[in-house]
Amino acid sequence: MNKAMQELRRLEKKLYALQYAQNVIEYDDATVAPPESYEGRGEAVAELSAFEHALMTGETLPRLLEEVKKEPLSEQEAAEVEELSRRYRRISCVPAEEYAEFSRLTTRAMSAWEKAKAASDFSLYQPYLEKIVAARRRFAALLDPDKAPYDVLLDQFEPGLTMETCDRFFGELREVITPLIRRITEEGKKPDTSFLRGPWSLAGQRKLSDRVMEVMGIDRAHCTIGESEHPFTTEFYKGDVRITTHYFEEDMASSFYSVVHEGGHALYELHIADRLMGTCLAGGVSMGLHESQSRLYENNIGRSLPFVRAVFPSIQEIFPEQLSGVTAEEFYKAVNVAEPSLIRTEADEVTYCLHIMVRYELEKQLIAGTLAVGDIPAEWNRLMKEYLGVEVPCDRVGCLQDVHWCSGDFGYFPSYALGTAYAAQIADAMRRDFDLDAAVERGELSAVSSWLAEKIWQYGKEKSPAWLIKNACGAPFDPHYYTDYLVKKYSEIYELD
Ligand code: ZN
């Protein structure tokens, strides 16, 4: 390895340590930290961000990035240089003081959002969000003044993604989903869901989480499960991945499928190749691809009849009172009910992407400067009515429901829909290689994880999302796999002919 590359690796190690510390703080914040402790944590995070900024923008990194190219590089080294160059461009365009200030702002915004949501009062959050939108627009212009700011933001979450692609993608989805929802509502035979009402003991649900993680083949020596307001996954490194869930006494399916979903994220991180550890390539490649893995487990596998058949005996054993007279087929239909609703994270597979489209339209306008932050609630409610046909009674279950904008994550939401559509194409490719349904029904999910590890997981950030999709599926991304899957699955469940 050339000398500059060795120095670069040492710098990557420092970045790894900083990221590790930030992730620990973030995990702590969302799980066990006391409610009135954000001030001190915000200061610590701001200082760590300042360290990171100094490390990334000091004279060392740009010098090394130049020097290192003078000697031949291995494929992995070249990918590291490319990734660091990308991060350097992104971070070096923002002045240090502004960068730290933004970090403080987002910590305060998080606390304001929590209070605003509890009180269902958008005005408590509005001043913070105004500053965040302004900062994001400014950062986007600094990074690439020639591009539309929202395109700059989309690209940060899913390299290569643009508004043009999103408009076309969402347009195609709407063309299929809107008439499908109409048919489900007007002609469909609605499955019985009465037995899902509960109550479901939290002790039983915790036991079920353990069982689900076992079936998925998640190594508990390297992955724990905690509890938080919103389920999430965070990785410190491939040997320590944390997932969380949220238990509701009246709804066991919520946590059940959160664990399957977050478990999919965790498996990805747990299977990154050892050779990438400590480098900037460790970790999933993009938000869209990460979401494709969690969605694949949650929807294409988890909400399939073979998976329900595999785990239903365990669920019944844990909850004999609620489920003694219920069959696996009835349970499968009940957890797949499709109905327009208010909350994105609780949405079914058919309506989910419409929730994303509402956020996409708002973000596009906010970042373009054609929508004022103060007008978000009214515009949100109007779009929910137009896309999903639902009336939003208050902001708590409307525009205050998601945490993402607190952290300035504009451009993130579309990757959820994209990942959901990637997942259908990946599942289809998997079916061509082995009998997916048979393996899942036998509870042999190792067939799934070894296939994904080989085609996708091992590469970390070494390959682009487009390369990984082509490598796994043998063809570029095509949303038809997703729309075809939805139509087929829901026509059967709702007995549409
Ligand atoms: Zn996810």
Coordinates of C-alpha atoms and ligand atoms in Angstrom, one line a residue, residues 261-262 265 291 294 416, ligand 1:
H261 CA -38.1 -4.3 9.3
E262 CA -35.3 -3.2 11.6
H265 CA -31.5 -3.2 8.3
E291 CA -34.6 0.5 3.0
S294 CA -35.6 -3.8 5.5
Y416 CA -38.2 5.0 1.4
Ligands
ZN1 ZN -36.2 1.5 7.6

